[in-house]
XYZ file of N, CA, C and O in Angstrom:
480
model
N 10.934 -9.639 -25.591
C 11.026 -10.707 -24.600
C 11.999 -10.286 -23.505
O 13.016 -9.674 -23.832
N 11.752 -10.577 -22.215
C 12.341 -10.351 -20.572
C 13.226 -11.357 -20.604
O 12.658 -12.429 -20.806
N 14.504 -11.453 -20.473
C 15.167 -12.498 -19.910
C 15.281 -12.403 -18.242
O 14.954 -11.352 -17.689
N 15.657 -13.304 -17.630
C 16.357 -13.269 -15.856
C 16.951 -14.221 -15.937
O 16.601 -15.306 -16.402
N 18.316 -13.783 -15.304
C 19.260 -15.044 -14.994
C 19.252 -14.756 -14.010
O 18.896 -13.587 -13.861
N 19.648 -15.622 -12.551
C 19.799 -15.321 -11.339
C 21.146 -16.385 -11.213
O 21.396 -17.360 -11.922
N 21.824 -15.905 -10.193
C 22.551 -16.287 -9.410
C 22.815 -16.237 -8.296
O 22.378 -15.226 -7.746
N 23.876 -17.536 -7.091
C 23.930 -16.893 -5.932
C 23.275 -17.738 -4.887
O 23.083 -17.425 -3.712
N 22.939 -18.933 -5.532
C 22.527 -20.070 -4.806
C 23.585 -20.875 -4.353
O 24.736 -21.073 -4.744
N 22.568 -21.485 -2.987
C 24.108 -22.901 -2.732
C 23.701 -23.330 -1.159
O 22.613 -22.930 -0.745
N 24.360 -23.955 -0.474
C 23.940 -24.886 0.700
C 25.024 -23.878 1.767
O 26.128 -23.358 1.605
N 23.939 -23.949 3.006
C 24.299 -23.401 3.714
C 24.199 -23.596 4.985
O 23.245 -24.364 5.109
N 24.795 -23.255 6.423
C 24.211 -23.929 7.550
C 22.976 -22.755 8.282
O 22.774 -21.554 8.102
N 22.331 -23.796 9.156
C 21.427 -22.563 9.456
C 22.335 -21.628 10.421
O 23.284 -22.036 11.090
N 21.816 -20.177 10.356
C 22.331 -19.040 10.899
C 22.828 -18.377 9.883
O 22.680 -17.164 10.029
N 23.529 -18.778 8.595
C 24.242 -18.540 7.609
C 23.706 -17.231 6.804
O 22.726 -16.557 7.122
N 24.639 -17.004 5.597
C 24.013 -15.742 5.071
C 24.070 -15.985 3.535
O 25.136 -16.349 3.041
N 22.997 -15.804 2.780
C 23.425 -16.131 1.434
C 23.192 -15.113 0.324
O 21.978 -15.156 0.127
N 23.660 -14.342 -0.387
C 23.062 -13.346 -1.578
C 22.687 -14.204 -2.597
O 23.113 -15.339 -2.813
N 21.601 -13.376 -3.391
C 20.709 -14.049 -4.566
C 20.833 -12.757 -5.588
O 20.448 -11.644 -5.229
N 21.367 -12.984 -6.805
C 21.275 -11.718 -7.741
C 20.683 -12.294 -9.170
O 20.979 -13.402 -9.618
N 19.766 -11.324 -9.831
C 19.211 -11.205 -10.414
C 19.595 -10.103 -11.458
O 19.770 -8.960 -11.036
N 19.775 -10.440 -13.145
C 19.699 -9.190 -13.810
C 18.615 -9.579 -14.863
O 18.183 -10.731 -14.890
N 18.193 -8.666 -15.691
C 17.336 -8.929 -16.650
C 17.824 -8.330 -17.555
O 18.575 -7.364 -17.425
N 17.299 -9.043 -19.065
C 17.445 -8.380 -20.543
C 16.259 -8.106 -21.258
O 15.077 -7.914 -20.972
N 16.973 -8.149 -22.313
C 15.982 -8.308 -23.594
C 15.555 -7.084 -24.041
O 16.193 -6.034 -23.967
N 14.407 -7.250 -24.531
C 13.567 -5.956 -25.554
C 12.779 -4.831 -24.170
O 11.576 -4.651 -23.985
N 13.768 -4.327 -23.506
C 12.829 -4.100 -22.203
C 12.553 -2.524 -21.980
O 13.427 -1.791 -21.515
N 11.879 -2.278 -22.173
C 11.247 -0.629 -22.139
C 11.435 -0.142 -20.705
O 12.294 0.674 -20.371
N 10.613 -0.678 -19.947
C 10.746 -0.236 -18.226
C 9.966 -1.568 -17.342
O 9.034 -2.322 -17.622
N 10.769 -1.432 -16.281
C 10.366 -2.621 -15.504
C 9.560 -1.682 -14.303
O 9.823 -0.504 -14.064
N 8.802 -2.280 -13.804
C 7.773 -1.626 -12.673
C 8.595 -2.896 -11.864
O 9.812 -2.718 -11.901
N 8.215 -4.028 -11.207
C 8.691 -4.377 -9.802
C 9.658 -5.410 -10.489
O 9.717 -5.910 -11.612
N 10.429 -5.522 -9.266
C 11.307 -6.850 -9.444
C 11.499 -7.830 -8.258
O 12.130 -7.177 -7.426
N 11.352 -8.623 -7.941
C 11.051 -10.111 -7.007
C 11.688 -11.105 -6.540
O 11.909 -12.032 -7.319
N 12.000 -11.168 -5.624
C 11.721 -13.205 -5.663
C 10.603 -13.446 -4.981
O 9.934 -12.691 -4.275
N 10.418 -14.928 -5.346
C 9.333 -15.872 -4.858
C 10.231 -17.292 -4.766
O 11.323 -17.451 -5.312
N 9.692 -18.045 -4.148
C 10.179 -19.086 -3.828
C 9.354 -20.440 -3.597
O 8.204 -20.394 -3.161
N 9.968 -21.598 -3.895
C 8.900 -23.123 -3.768
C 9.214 -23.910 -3.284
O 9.873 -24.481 -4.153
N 9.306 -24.854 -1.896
C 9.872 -25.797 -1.180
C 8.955 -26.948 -2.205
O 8.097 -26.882 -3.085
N 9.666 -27.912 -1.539
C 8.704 -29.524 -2.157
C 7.682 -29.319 -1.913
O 7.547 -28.439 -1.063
N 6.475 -29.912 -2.426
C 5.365 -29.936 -1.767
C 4.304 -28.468 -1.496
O 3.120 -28.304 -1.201
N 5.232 -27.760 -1.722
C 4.291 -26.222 -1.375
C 4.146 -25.206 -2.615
O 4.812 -25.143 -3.649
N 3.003 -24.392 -2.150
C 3.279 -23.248 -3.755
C 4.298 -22.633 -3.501
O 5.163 -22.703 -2.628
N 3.961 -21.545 -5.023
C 5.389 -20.590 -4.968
C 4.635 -19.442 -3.880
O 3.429 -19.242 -3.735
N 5.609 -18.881 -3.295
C 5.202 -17.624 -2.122
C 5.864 -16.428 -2.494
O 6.939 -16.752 -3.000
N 5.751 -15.410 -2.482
C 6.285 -14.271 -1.916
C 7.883 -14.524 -1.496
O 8.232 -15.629 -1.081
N 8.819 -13.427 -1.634
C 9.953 -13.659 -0.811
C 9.909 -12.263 -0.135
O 9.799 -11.875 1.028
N 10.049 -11.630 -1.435
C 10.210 -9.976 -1.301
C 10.156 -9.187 -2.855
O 10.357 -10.180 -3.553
N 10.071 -8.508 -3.437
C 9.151 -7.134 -4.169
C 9.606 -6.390 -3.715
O 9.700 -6.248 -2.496
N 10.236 -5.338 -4.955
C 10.304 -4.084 -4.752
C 10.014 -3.126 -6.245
O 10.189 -3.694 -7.323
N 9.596 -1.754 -6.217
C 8.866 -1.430 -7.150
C 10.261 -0.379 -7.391
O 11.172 -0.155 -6.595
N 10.047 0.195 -8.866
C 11.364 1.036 -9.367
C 11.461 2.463 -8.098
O 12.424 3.103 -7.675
N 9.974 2.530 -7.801
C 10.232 3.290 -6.615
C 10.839 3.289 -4.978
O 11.059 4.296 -4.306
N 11.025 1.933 -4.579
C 11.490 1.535 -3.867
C 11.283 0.600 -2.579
O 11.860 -0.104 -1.750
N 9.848 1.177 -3.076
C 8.716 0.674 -2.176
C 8.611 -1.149 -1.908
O 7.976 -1.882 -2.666
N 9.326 -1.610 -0.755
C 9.303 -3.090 -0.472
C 8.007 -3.829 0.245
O 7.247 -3.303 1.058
N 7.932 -5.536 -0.396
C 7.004 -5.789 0.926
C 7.664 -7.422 0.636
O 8.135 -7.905 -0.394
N 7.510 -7.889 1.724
C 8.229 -9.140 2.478
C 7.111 -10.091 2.795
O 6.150 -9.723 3.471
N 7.217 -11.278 2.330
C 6.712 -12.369 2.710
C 6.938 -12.151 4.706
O 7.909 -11.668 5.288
N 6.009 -12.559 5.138
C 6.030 -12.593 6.725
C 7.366 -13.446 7.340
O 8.152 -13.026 8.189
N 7.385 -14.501 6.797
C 8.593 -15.383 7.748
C 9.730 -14.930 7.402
O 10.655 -15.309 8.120
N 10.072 -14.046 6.301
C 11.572 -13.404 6.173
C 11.926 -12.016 6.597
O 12.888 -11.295 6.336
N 10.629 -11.828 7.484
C 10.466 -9.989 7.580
C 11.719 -9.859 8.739
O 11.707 -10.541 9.764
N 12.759 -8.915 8.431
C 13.768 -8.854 9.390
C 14.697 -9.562 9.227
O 15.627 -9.009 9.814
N 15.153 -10.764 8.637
C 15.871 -11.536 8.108
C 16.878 -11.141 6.536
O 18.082 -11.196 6.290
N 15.743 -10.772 5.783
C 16.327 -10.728 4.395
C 15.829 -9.528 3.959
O 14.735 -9.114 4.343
N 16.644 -8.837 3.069
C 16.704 -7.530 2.567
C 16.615 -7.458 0.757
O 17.438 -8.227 0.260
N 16.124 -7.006 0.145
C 15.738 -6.905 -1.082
C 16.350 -5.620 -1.471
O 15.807 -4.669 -0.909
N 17.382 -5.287 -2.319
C 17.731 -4.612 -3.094
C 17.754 -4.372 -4.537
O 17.845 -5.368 -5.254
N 17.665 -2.842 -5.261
C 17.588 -3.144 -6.709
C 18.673 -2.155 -7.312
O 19.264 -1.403 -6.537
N 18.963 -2.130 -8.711
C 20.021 -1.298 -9.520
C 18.755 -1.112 -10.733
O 18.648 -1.973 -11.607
N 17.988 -0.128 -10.702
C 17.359 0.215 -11.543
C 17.817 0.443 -13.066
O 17.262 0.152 -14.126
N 19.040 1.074 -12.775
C 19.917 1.627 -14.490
C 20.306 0.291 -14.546
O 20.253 -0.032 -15.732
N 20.737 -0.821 -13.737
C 21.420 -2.253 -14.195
C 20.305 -3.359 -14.675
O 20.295 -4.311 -15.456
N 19.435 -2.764 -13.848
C 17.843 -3.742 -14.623
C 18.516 -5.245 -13.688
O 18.428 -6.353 -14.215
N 19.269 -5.046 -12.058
C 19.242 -6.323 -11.176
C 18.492 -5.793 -10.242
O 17.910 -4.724 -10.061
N 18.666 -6.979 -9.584
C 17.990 -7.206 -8.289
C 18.760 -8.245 -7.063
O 19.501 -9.190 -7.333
N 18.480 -7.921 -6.064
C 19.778 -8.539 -5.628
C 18.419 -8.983 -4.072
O 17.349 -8.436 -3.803
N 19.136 -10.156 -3.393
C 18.267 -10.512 -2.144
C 19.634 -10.847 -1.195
O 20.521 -11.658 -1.456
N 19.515 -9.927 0.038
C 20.683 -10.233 1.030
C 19.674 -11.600 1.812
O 18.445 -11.533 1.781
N 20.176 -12.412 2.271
C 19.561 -13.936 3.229
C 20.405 -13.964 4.647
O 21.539 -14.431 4.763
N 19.487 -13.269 5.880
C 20.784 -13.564 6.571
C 19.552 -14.666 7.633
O 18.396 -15.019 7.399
N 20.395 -14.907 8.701
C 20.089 -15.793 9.945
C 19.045 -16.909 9.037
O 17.869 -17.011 9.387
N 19.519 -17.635 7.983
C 18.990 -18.575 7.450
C 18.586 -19.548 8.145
O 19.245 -19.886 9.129
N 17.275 -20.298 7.754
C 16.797 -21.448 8.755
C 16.572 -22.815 7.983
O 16.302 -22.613 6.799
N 16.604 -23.866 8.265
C 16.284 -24.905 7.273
C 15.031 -24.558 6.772
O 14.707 -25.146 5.741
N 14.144 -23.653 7.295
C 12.828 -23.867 6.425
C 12.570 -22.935 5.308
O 11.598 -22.884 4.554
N 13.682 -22.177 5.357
C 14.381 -21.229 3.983
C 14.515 -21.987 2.789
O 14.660 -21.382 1.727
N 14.479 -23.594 2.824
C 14.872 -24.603 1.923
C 14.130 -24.285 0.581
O 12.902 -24.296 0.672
N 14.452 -24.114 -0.165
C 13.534 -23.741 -1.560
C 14.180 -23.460 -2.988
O 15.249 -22.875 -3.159
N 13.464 -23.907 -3.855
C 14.384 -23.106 -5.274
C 13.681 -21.658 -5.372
O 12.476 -21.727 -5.128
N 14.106 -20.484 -5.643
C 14.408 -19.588 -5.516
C 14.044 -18.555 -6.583
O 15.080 -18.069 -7.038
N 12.978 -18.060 -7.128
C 12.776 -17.844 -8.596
C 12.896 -15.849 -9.137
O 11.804 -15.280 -9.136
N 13.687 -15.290 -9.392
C 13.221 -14.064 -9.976
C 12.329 -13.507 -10.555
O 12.357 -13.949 -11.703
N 11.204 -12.487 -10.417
C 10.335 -12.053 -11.088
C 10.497 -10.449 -11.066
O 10.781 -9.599 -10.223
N 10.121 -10.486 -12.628
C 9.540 -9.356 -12.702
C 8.218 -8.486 -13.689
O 7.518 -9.049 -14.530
N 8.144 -7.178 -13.351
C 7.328 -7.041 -14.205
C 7.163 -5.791 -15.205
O 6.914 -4.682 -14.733
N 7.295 -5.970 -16.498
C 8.137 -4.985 -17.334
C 7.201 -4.917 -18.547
O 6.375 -5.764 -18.888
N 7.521 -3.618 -19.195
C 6.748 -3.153 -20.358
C 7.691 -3.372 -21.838
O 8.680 -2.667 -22.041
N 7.420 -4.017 -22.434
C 8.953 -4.323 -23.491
C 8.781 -3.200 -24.179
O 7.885 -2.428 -23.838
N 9.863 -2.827 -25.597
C 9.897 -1.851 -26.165
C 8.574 -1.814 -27.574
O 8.106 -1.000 -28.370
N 8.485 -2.630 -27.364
C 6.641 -3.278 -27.950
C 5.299 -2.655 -27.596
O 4.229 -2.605 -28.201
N 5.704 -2.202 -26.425
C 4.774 -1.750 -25.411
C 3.751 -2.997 -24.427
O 2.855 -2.710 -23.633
N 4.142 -4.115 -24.726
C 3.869 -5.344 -24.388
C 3.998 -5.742 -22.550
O 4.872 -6.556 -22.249
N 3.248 -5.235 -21.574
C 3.205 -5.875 -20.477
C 3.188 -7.221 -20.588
O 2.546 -8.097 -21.169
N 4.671 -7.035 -19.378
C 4.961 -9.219 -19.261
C 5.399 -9.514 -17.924
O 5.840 -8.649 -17.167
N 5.276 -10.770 -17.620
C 5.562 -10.947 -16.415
C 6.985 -12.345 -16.606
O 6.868 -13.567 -16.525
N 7.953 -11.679 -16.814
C 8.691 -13.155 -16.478
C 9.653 -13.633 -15.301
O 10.169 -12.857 -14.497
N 9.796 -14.790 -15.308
C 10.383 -15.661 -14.335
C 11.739 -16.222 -14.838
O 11.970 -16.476 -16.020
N 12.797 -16.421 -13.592
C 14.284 -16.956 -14.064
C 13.718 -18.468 -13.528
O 12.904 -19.116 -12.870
N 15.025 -18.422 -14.513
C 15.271 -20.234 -14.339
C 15.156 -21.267 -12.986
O 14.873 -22.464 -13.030
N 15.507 -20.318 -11.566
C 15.320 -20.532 -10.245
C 16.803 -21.086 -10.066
O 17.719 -21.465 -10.795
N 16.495 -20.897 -8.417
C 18.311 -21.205 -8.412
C 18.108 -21.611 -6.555
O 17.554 -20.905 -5.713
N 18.795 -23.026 -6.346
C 18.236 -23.830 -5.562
C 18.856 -23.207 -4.245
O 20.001 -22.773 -4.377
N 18.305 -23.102 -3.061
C 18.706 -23.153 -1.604
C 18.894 -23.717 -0.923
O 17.830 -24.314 -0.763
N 19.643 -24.120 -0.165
C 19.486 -25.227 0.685
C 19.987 -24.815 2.582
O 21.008 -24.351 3.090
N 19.030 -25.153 2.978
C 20.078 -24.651 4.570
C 19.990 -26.315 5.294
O 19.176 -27.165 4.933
N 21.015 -26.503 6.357
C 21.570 -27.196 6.996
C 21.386 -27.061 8.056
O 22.105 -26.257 8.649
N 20.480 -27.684 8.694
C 20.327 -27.750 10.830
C 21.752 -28.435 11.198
O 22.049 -28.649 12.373
């Protein structure tokens, strides 16, 4: 089993800058990508940003240039820089990834989410 805890949430004004970190546990053999996605009220979960153990990123469109996705492969985190935040950044905030346990068991899990908030 994959654990994710994330941290690194919290209210902010718009323009603001916020980090989001992510580590994972458990029975974990190798992780191929690691994520966020994100869910305002009312809307699905989207894309934030992805990146693969190789390095290779891709960005939801409205954060392209804004927010930066970093990873620690030997730490098994993941980290999301948030800068020039906008109220429509508003969302809980979810970690994903996707990993082979020592089972040999492809899984896909999700953290607990960890809320955003920006301020006009």
């Amino acid at each position: 089993q994959v654990r994710l805890v994330e941290s690194g949430g919290g209210l902010v004004q718009a323009g603001g800058s916020l980090r989001l970190s992510c580590a994972a546990s458990g029975s974990i053999r190798s992780i191929n990508s690691m994520g966020w996605y994100r869910q305002a009220p009312g809307k699905q979960r989207e894309l934030v940003a992805r990146i693969t153990t190789g390095g290779s990123t891709d960005y939801g469109d409205s954060v392209k240039g804004r927010f930066t996705i970093s990873r620690d492969n030997a730490e098994n985190t993941v980290s999301l820089r948030m800068n020039s935040l906008k109220p429509e950044d508003t969302a809980v905030y979810y970690c994903n990834c996707n990993a082979k346990t020592r089972a040999n068991i492809v899984t896909t899990a999700w953290g607990q989410g960890t809320q955003v908030t920006v301020s006009s």
